[in-house]
PDB file of C-alpha atoms and ligand atoms in Angstrom:
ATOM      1  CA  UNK S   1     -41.092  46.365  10.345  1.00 68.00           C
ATOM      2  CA  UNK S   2     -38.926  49.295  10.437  1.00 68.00           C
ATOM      3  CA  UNK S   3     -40.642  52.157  10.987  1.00 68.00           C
ATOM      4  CA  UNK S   4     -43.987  50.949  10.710  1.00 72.00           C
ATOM      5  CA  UNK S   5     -46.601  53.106  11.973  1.00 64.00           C
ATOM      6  CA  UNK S   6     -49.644  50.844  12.264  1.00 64.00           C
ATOM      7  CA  UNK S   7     -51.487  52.337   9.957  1.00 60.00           C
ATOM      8  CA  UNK S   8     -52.084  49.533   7.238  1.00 64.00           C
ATOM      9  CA  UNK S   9     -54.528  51.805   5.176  1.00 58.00           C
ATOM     10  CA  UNK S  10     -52.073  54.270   4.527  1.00 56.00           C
ATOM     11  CA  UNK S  11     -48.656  51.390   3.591  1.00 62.00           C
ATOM     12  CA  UNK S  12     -48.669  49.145   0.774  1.00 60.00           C
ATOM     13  CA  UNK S  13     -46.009  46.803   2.783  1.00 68.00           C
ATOM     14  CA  UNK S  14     -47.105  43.194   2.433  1.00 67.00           C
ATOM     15  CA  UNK S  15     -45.547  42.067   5.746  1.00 74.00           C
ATOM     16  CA  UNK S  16     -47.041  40.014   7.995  1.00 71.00           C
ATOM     17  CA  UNK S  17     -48.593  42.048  10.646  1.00 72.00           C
ATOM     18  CA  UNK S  18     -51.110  43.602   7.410  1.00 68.00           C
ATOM     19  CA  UNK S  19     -54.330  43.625   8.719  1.00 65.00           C
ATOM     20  CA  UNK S  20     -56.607  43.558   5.284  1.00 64.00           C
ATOM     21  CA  UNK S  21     -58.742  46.383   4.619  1.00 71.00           C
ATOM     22  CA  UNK S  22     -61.696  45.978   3.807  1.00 81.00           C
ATOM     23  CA  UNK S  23     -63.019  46.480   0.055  1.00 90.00           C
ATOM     24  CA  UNK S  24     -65.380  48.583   0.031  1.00 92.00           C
ATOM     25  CA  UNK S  25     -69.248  46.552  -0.957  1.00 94.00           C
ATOM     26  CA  UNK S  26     -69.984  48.343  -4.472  1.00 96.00           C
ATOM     27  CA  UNK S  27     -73.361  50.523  -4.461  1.00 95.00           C
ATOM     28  CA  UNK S  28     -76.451  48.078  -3.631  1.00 94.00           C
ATOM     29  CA  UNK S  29     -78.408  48.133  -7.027  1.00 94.00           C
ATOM     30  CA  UNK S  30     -75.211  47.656  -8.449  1.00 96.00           C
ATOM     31  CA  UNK S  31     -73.166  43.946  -9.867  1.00 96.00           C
ATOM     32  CA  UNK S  32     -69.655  44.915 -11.137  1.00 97.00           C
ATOM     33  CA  UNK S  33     -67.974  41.283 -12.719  1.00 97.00           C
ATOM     34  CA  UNK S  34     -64.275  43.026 -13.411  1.00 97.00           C
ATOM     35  CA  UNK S  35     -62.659  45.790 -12.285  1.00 97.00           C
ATOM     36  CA  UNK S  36     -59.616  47.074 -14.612  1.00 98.00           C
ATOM     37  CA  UNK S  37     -57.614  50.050 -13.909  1.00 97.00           C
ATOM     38  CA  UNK S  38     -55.714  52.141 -16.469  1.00 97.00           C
ATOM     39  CA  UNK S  39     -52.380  53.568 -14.785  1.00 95.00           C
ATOM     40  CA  UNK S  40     -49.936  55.758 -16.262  1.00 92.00           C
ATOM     41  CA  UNK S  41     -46.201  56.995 -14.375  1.00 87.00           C
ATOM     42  CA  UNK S  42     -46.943  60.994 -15.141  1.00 85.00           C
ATOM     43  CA  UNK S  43     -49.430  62.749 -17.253  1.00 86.00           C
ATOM     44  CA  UNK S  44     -50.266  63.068 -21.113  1.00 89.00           C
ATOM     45  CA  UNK S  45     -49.220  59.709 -22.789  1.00 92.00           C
ATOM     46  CA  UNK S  46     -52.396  58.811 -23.633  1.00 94.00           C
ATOM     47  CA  UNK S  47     -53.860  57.155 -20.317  1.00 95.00           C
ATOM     48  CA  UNK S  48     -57.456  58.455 -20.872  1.00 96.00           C
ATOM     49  CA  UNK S  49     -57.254  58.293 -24.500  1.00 97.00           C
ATOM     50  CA  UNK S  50     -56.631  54.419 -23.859  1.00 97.00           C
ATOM     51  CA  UNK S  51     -59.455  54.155 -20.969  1.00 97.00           C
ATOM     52  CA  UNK S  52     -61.826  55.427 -23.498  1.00 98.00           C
ATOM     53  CA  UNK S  53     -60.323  53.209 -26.753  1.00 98.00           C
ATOM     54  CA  UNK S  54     -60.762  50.049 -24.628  1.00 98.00           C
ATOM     55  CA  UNK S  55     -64.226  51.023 -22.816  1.00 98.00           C
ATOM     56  CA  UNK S  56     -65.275  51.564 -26.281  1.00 98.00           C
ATOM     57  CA  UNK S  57     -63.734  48.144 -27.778  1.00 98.00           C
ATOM     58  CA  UNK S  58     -65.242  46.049 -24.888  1.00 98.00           C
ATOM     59  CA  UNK S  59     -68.793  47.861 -25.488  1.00 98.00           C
ATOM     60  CA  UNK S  60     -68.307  47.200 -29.476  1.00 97.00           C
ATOM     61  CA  UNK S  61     -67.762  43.387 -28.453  1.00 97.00           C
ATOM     62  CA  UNK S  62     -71.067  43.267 -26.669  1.00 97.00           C
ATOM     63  CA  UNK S  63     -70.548  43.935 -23.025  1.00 98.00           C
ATOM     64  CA  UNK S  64     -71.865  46.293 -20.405  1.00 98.00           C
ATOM     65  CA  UNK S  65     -69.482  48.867 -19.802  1.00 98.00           C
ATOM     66  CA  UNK S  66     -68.190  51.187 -17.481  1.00 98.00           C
ATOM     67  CA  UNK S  67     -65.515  54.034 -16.877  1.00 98.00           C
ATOM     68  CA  UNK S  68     -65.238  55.380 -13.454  1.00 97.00           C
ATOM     69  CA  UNK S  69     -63.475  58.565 -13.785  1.00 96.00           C
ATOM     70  CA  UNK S  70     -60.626  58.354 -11.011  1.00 94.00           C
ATOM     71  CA  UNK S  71     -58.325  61.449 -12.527  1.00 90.00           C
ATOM     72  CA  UNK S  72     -60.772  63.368 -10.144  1.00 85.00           C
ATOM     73  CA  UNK S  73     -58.195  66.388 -10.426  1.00 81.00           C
ATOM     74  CA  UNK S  74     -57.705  66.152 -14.601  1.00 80.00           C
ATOM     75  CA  UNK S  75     -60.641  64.363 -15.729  1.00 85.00           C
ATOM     76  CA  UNK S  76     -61.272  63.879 -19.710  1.00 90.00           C
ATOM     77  CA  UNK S  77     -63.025  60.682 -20.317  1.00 96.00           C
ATOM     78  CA  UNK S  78     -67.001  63.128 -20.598  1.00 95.00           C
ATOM     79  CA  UNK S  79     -65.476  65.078 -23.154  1.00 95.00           C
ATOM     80  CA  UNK S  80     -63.807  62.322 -25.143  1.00 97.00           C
ATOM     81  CA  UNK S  81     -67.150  60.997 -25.210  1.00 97.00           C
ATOM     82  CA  UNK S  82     -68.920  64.448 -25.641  1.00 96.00           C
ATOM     83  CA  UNK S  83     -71.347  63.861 -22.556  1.00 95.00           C
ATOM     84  CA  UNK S  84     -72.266  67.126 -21.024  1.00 90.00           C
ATOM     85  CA  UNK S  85     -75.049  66.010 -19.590  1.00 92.00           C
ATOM     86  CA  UNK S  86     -75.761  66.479 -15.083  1.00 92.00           C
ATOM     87  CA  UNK S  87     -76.083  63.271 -13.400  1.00 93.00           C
ATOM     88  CA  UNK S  88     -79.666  62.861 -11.724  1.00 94.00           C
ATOM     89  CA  UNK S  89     -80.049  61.535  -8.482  1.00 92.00           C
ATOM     90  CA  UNK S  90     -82.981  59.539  -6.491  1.00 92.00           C
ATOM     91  CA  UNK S  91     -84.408  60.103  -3.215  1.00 92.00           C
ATOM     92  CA  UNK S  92     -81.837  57.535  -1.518  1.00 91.00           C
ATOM     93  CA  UNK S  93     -79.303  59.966  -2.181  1.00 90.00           C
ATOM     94  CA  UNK S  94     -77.717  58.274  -5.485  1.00 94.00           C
ATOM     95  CA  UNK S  95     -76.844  59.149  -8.299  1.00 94.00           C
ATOM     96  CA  UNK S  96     -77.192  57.545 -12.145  1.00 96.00           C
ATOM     97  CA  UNK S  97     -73.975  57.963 -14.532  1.00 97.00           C
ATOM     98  CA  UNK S  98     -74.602  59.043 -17.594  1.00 97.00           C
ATOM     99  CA  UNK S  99     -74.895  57.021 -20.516  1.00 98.00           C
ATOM    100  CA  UNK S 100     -72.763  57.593 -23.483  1.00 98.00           C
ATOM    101  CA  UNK S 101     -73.858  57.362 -27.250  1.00 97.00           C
ATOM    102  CA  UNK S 102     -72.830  53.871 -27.549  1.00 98.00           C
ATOM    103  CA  UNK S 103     -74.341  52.834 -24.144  1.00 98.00           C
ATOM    104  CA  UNK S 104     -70.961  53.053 -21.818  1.00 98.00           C
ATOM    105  CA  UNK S 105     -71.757  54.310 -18.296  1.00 98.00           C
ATOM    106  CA  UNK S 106     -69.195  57.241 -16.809  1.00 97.00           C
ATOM    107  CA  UNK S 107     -69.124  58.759 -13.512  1.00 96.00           C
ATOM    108  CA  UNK S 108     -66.614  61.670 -13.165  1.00 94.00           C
ATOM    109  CA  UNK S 109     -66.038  65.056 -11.054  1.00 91.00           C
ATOM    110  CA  UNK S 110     -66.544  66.966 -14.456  1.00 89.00           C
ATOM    111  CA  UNK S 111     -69.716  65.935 -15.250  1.00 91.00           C
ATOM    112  CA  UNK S 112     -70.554  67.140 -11.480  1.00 87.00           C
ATOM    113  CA  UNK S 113     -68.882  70.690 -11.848  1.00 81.00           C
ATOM    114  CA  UNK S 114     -70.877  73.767 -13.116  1.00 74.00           C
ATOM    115  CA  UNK S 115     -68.650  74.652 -15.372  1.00 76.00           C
ATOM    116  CA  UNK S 116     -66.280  71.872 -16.880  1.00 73.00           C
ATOM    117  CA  UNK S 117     -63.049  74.282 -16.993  1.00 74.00           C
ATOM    118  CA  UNK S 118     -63.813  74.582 -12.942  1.00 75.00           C
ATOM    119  CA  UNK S 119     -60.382  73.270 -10.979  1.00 73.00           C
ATOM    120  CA  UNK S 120     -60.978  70.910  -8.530  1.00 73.00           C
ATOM    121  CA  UNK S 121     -59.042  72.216  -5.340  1.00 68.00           C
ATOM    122  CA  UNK S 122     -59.701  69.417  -3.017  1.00 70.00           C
ATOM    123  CA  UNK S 123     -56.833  67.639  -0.771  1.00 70.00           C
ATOM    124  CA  UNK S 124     -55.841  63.909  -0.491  1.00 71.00           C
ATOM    125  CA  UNK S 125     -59.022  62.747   1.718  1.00 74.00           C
ATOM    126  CA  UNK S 126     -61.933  64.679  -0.201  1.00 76.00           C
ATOM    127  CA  UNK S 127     -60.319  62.880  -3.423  1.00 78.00           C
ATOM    128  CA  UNK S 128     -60.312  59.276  -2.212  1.00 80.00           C
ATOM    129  CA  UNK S 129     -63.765  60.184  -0.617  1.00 87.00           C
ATOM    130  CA  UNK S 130     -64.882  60.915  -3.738  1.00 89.00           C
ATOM    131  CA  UNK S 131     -63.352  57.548  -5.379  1.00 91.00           C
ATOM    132  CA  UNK S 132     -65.460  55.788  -2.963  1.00 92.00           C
ATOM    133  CA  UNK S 133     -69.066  57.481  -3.489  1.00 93.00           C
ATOM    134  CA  UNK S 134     -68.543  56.771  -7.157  1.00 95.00           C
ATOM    135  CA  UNK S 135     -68.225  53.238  -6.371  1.00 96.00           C
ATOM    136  CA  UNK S 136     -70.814  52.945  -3.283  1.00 95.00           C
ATOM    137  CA  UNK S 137     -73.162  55.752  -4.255  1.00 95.00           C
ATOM    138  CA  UNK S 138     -73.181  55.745  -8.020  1.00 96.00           C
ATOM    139  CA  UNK S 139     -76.138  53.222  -9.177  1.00 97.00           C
ATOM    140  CA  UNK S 140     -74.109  51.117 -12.032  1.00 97.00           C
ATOM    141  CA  UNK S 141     -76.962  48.629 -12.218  1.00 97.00           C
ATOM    142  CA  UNK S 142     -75.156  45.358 -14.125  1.00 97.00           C
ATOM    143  CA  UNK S 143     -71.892  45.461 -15.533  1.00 98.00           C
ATOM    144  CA  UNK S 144     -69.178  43.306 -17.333  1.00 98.00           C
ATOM    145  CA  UNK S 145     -66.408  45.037 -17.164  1.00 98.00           C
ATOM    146  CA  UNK S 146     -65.351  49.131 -15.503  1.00 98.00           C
ATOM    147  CA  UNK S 147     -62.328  50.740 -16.556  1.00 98.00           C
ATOM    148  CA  UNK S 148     -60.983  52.854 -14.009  1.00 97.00           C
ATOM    149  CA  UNK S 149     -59.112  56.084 -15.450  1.00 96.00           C
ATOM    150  CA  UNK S 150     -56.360  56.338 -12.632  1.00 94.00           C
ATOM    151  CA  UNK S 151     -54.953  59.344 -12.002  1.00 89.00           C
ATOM    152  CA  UNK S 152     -51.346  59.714 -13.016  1.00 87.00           C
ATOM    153  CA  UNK S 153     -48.482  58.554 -10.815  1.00 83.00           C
ATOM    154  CA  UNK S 154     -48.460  56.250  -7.405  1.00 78.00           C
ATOM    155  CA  UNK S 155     -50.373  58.795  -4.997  1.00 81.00           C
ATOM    156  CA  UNK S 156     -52.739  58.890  -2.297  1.00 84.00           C
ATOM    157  CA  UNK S 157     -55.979  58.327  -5.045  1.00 86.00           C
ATOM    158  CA  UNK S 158     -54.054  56.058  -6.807  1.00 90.00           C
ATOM    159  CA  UNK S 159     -53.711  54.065  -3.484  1.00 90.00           C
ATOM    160  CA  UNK S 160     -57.606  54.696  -1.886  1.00 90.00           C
ATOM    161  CA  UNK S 161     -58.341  53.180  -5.367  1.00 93.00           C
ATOM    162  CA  UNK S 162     -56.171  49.733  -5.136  1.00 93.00           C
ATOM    163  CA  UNK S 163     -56.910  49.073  -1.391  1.00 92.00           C
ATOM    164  CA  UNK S 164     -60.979  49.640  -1.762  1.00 93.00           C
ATOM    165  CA  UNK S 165     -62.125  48.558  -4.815  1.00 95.00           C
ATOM    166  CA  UNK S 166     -61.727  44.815  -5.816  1.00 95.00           C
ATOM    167  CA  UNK S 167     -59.199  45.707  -8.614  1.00 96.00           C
ATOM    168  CA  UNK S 168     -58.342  42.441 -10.689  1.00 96.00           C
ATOM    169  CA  UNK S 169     -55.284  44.144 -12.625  1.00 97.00           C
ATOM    170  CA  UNK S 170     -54.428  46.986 -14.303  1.00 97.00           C
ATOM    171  CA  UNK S 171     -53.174  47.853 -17.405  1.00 97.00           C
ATOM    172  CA  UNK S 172     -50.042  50.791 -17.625  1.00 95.00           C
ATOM    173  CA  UNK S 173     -49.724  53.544 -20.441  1.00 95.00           C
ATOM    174  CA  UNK S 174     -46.123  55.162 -20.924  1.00 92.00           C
ATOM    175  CA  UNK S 175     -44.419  56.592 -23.402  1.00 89.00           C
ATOM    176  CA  UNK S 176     -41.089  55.137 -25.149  1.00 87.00           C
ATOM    177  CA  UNK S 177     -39.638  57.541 -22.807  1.00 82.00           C
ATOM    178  CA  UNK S 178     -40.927  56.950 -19.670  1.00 76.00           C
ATOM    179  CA  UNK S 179     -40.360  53.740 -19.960  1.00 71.00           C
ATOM    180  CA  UNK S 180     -36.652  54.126 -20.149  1.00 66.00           C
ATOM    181  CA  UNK S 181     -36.716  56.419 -17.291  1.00 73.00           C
ATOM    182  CA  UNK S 182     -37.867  54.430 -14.715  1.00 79.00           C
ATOM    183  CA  UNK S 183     -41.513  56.050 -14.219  1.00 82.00           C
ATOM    184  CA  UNK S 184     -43.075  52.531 -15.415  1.00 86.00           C
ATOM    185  CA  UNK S 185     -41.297  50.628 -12.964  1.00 89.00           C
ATOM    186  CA  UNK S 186     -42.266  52.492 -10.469  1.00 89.00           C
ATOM    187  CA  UNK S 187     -46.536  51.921 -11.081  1.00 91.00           C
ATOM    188  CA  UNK S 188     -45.529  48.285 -11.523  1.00 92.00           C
ATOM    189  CA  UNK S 189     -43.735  48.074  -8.068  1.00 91.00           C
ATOM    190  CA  UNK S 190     -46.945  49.715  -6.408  1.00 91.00           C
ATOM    191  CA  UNK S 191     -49.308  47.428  -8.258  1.00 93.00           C
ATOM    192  CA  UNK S 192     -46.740  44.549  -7.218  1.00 92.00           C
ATOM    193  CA  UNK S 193     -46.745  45.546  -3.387  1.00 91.00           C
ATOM    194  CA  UNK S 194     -50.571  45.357  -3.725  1.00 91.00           C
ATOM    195  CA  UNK S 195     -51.072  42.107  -4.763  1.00 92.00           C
ATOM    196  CA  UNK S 196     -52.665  43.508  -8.335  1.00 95.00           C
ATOM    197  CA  UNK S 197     -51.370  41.764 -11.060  1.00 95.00           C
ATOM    198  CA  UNK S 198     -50.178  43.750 -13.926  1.00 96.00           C
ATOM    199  CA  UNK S 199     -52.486  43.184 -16.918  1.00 97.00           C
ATOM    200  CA  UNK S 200     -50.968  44.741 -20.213  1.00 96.00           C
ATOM    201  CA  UNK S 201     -48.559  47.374 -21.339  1.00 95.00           C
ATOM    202  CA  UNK S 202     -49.349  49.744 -23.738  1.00 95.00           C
ATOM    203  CA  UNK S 203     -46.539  51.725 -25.735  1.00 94.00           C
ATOM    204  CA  UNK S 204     -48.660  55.127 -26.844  1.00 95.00           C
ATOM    205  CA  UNK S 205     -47.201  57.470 -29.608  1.00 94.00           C
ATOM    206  CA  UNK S 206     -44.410  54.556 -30.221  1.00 93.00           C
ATOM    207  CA  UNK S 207     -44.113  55.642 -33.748  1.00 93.00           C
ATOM    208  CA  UNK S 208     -45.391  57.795 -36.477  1.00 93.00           C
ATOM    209  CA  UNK S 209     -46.178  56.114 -39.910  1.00 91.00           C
ATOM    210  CA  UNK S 210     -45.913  58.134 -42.679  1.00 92.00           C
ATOM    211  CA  UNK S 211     -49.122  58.554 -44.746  1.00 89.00           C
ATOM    212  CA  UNK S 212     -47.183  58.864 -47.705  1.00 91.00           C
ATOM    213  CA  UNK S 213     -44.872  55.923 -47.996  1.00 94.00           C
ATOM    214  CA  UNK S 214     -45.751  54.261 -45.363  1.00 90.00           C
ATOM    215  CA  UNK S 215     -42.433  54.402 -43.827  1.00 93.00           C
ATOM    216  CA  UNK S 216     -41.804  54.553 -39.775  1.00 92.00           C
ATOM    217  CA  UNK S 217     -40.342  56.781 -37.596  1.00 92.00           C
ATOM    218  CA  UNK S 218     -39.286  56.151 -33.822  1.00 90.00           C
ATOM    219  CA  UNK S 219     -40.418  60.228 -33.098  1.00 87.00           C
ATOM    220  CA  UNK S 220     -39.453  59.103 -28.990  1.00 85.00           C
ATOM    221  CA  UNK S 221     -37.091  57.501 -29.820  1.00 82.00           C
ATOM    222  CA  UNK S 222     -36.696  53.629 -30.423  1.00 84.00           C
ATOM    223  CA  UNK S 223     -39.680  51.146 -28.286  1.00 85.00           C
ATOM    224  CA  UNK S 224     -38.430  49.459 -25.293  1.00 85.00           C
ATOM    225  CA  UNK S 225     -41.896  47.928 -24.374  1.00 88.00           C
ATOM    226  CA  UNK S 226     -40.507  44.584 -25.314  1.00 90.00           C
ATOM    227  CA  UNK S 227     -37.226  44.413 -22.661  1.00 89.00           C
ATOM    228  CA  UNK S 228     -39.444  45.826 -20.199  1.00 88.00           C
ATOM    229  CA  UNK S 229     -42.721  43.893 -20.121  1.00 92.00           C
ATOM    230  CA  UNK S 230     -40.184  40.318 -20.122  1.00 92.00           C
ATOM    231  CA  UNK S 231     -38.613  41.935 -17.011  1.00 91.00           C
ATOM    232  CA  UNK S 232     -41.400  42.250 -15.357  1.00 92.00           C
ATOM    233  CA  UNK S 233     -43.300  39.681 -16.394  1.00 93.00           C
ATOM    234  CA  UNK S 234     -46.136  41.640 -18.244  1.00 94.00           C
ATOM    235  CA  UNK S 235     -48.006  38.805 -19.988  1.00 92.00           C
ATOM    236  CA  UNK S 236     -49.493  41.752 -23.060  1.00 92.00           C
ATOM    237  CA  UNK S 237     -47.934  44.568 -24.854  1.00 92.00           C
ATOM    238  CA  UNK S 238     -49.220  47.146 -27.585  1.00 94.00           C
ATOM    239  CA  UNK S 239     -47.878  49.519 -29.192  1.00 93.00           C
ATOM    240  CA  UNK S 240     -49.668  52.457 -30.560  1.00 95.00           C
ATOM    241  CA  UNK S 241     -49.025  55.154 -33.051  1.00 95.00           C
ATOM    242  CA  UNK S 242     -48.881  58.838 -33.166  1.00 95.00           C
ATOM    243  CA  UNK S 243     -52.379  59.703 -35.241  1.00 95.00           C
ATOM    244  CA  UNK S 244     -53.791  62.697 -35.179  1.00 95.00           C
ATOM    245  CA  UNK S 245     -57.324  61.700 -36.426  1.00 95.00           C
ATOM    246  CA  UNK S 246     -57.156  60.002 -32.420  1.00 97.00           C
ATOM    247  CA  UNK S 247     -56.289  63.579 -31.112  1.00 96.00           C
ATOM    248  CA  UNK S 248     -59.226  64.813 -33.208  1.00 97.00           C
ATOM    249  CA  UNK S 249     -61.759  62.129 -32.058  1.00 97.00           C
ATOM    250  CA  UNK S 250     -60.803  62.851 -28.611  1.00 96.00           C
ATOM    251  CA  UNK S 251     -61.188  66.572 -28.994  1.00 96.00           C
ATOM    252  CA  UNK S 252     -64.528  65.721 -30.743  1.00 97.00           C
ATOM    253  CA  UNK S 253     -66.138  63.909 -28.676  1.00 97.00           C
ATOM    254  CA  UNK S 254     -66.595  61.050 -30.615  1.00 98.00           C
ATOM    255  CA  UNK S 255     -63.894  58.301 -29.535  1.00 98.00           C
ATOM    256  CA  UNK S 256     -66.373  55.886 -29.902  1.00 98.00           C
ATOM    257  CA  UNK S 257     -66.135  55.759 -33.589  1.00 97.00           C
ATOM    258  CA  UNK S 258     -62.312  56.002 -33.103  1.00 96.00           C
ATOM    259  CA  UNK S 259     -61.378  52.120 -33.959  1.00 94.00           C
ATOM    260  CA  UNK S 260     -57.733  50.370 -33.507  1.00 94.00           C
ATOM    261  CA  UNK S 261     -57.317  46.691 -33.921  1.00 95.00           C
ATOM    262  CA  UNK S 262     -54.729  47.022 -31.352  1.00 95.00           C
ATOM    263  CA  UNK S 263     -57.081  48.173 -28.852  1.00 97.00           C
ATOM    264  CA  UNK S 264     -59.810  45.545 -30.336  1.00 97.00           C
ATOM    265  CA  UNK S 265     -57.515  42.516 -29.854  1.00 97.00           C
ATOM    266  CA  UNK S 266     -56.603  43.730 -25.962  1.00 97.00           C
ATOM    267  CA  UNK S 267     -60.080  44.509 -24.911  1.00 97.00           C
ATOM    268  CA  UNK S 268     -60.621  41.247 -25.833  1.00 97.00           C
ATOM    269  CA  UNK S 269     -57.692  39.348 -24.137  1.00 96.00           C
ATOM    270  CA  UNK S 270     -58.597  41.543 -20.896  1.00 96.00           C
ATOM    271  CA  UNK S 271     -62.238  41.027 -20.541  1.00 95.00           C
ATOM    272  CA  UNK S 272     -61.880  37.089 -21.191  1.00 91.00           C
TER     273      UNK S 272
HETATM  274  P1  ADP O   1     -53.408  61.371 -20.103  1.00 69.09           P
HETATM  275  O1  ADP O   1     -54.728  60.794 -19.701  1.00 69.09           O
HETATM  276  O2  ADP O   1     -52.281  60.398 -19.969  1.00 69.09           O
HETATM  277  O3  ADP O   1     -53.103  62.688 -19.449  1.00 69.09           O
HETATM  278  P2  ADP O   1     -54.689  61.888 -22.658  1.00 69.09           P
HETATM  279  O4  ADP O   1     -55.356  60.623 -23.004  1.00 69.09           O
HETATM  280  O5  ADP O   1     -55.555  63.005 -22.121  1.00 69.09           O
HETATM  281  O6  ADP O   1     -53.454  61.665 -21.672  1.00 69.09           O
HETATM  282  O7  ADP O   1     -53.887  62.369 -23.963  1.00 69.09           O
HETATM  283  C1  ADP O   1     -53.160  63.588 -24.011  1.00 69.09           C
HETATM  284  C2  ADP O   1     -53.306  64.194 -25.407  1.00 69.09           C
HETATM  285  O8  ADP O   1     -52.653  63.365 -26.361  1.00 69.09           O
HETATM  286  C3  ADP O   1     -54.771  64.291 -25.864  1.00 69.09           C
HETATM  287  O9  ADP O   1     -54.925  65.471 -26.589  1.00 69.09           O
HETATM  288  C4  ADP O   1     -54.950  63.070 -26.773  1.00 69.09           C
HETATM  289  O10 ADP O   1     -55.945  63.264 -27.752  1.00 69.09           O
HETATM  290  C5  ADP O   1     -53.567  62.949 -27.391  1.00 69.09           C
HETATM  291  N1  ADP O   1     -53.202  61.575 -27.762  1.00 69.09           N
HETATM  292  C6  ADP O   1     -53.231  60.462 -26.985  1.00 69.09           C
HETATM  293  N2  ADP O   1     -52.785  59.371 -27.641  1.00 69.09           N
HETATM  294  C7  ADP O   1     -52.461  59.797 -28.895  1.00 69.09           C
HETATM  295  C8  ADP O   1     -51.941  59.152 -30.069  1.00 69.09           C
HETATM  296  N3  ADP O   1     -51.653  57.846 -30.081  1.00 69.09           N
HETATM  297  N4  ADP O   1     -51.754  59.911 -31.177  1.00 69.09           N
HETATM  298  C9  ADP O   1     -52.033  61.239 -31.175  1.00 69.09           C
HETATM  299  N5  ADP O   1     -52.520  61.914 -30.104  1.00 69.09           N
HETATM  300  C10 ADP O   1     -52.725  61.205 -28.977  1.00 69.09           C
END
């Protein structure tokens, strides 16, 4: 091809000189049956808030669960979940995630830092090394189903996390306007040229019902999840609505009594 450097691991061309790279083998002790990633075009629509509804849903419905923290650089699934606690390591120089109050598993870089308002200054590299020691070094034990809280966008972690870890499709968070503006199309074009198969959409904040009479209001402006996911092919869509009592969870620390038959009914479709 045009321009083509020879560097597979770093293109996500599908043309016929690819030479496959190689998934990464998840940590020894470890079984992982599904891999789901949750993708969003920019920041703030809800992506995390989402990771943890459906971690929590699937974990509800009886499976074992896990959330690998990808958003190494903005991570916020410990705090939605109000674990503070350090992970502890073994001799073989692993370490155990920590173990929510509902008995989800999470790995991220906040529960690592000392202090969890520290930034994270790393560059490209250092983040997709860490992506990969939370998969090979973190000791899941068995699990049904990990949700993996991408960063926002279609960057270099976002990439490190598609081409090494046996992702079996993803689901994509916008907002009504991002998905007018082209930001969705663009996560579903990089999940395309990677062979992953686009899961669900979810419409976040898509409207605010009024407490009082119960009317609705298109805050965003009106949903377009429906035109979009039939040109693209997206075999689930959601919508969910502006509610502050999911802000408050969130801020809480207790999503996991946060429920949403939305998020119910999709967990379930997804981990079939
Ligand atoms: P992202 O991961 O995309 O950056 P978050 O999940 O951190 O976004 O959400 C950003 C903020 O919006 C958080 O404060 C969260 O509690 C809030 N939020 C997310 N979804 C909703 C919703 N449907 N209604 C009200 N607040 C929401």
């Amino acid at each position: 091809m045009a321009g083509c450097n020879h560097d597979c691991s770093s293109c996500g061309e599908n043309c016929g000189e690819r030479t496959e790279i190689q998934k990464l083998k998840v940590n020894k002790h470890s079984k992982v049956r599904k891999v789901i990633g949750v993708v969003s075009g920019k920041g703030g629509v809800g992506k995390s808030s989402i990771t943890s509804m459906l971690a929590s849903a699937a974990r509800r419905q009886g499976l074992k669960v896990a959330i690998l923290d990808a958003d190494i650089t903005g991570p916020s699934i410990p705090k939605a979940f109000g674990a503070e606690e350090t992970p502890k390591g073994n001799a073989e120089n692993e370490i155990y995630p920590v173990v929510t109050k509902t008995g989800i598993e999470i790995m991220s870089t906040n529960l690592l830092l000392q202090n969890d308002t520290d930034p994270v200054l790393w560059r490209g590299p250092i983040l997709g090394g860490a992506i990969q020691q939370f998969w090979t070094d973190v000791v899941w034990g068995d699990i049904d189903v990990m949700f993996v809280d991408m960063p926002p966008g279609t960057g270099d972690v976002a990439l490190t996390v598609y081409q090494q870890l046996p992702v079996d499709g993803i689901v994509i968070v916008t907002s009504p306007q991002q998905l007018v503006e082209m930001i969705v199309e663009k996560a579903v074009n990089m999940a395309d040229m990677m062979n992953i198969p686009v899961l669900g959409l979810v419409e976040n904040m898509s409207y605010f019902k009024c407490p009082d009479c119960g009317s609705i209001h298109h805050i965003f402006g009106e949903s377009h999840v429906d035109e979009v996911a039939k040109k693209h092919s997206i075999p689930r869509i959601c919508s969910l609505p502006i509610d502050s009592s999911l802000a408050e969870a969130c801020d809480k620390g207790e999503v996991e009594s946060y429920q949403s038959e939305e998020m119910d009914k999709l967990a379930a479709e997804l981990t079939k």
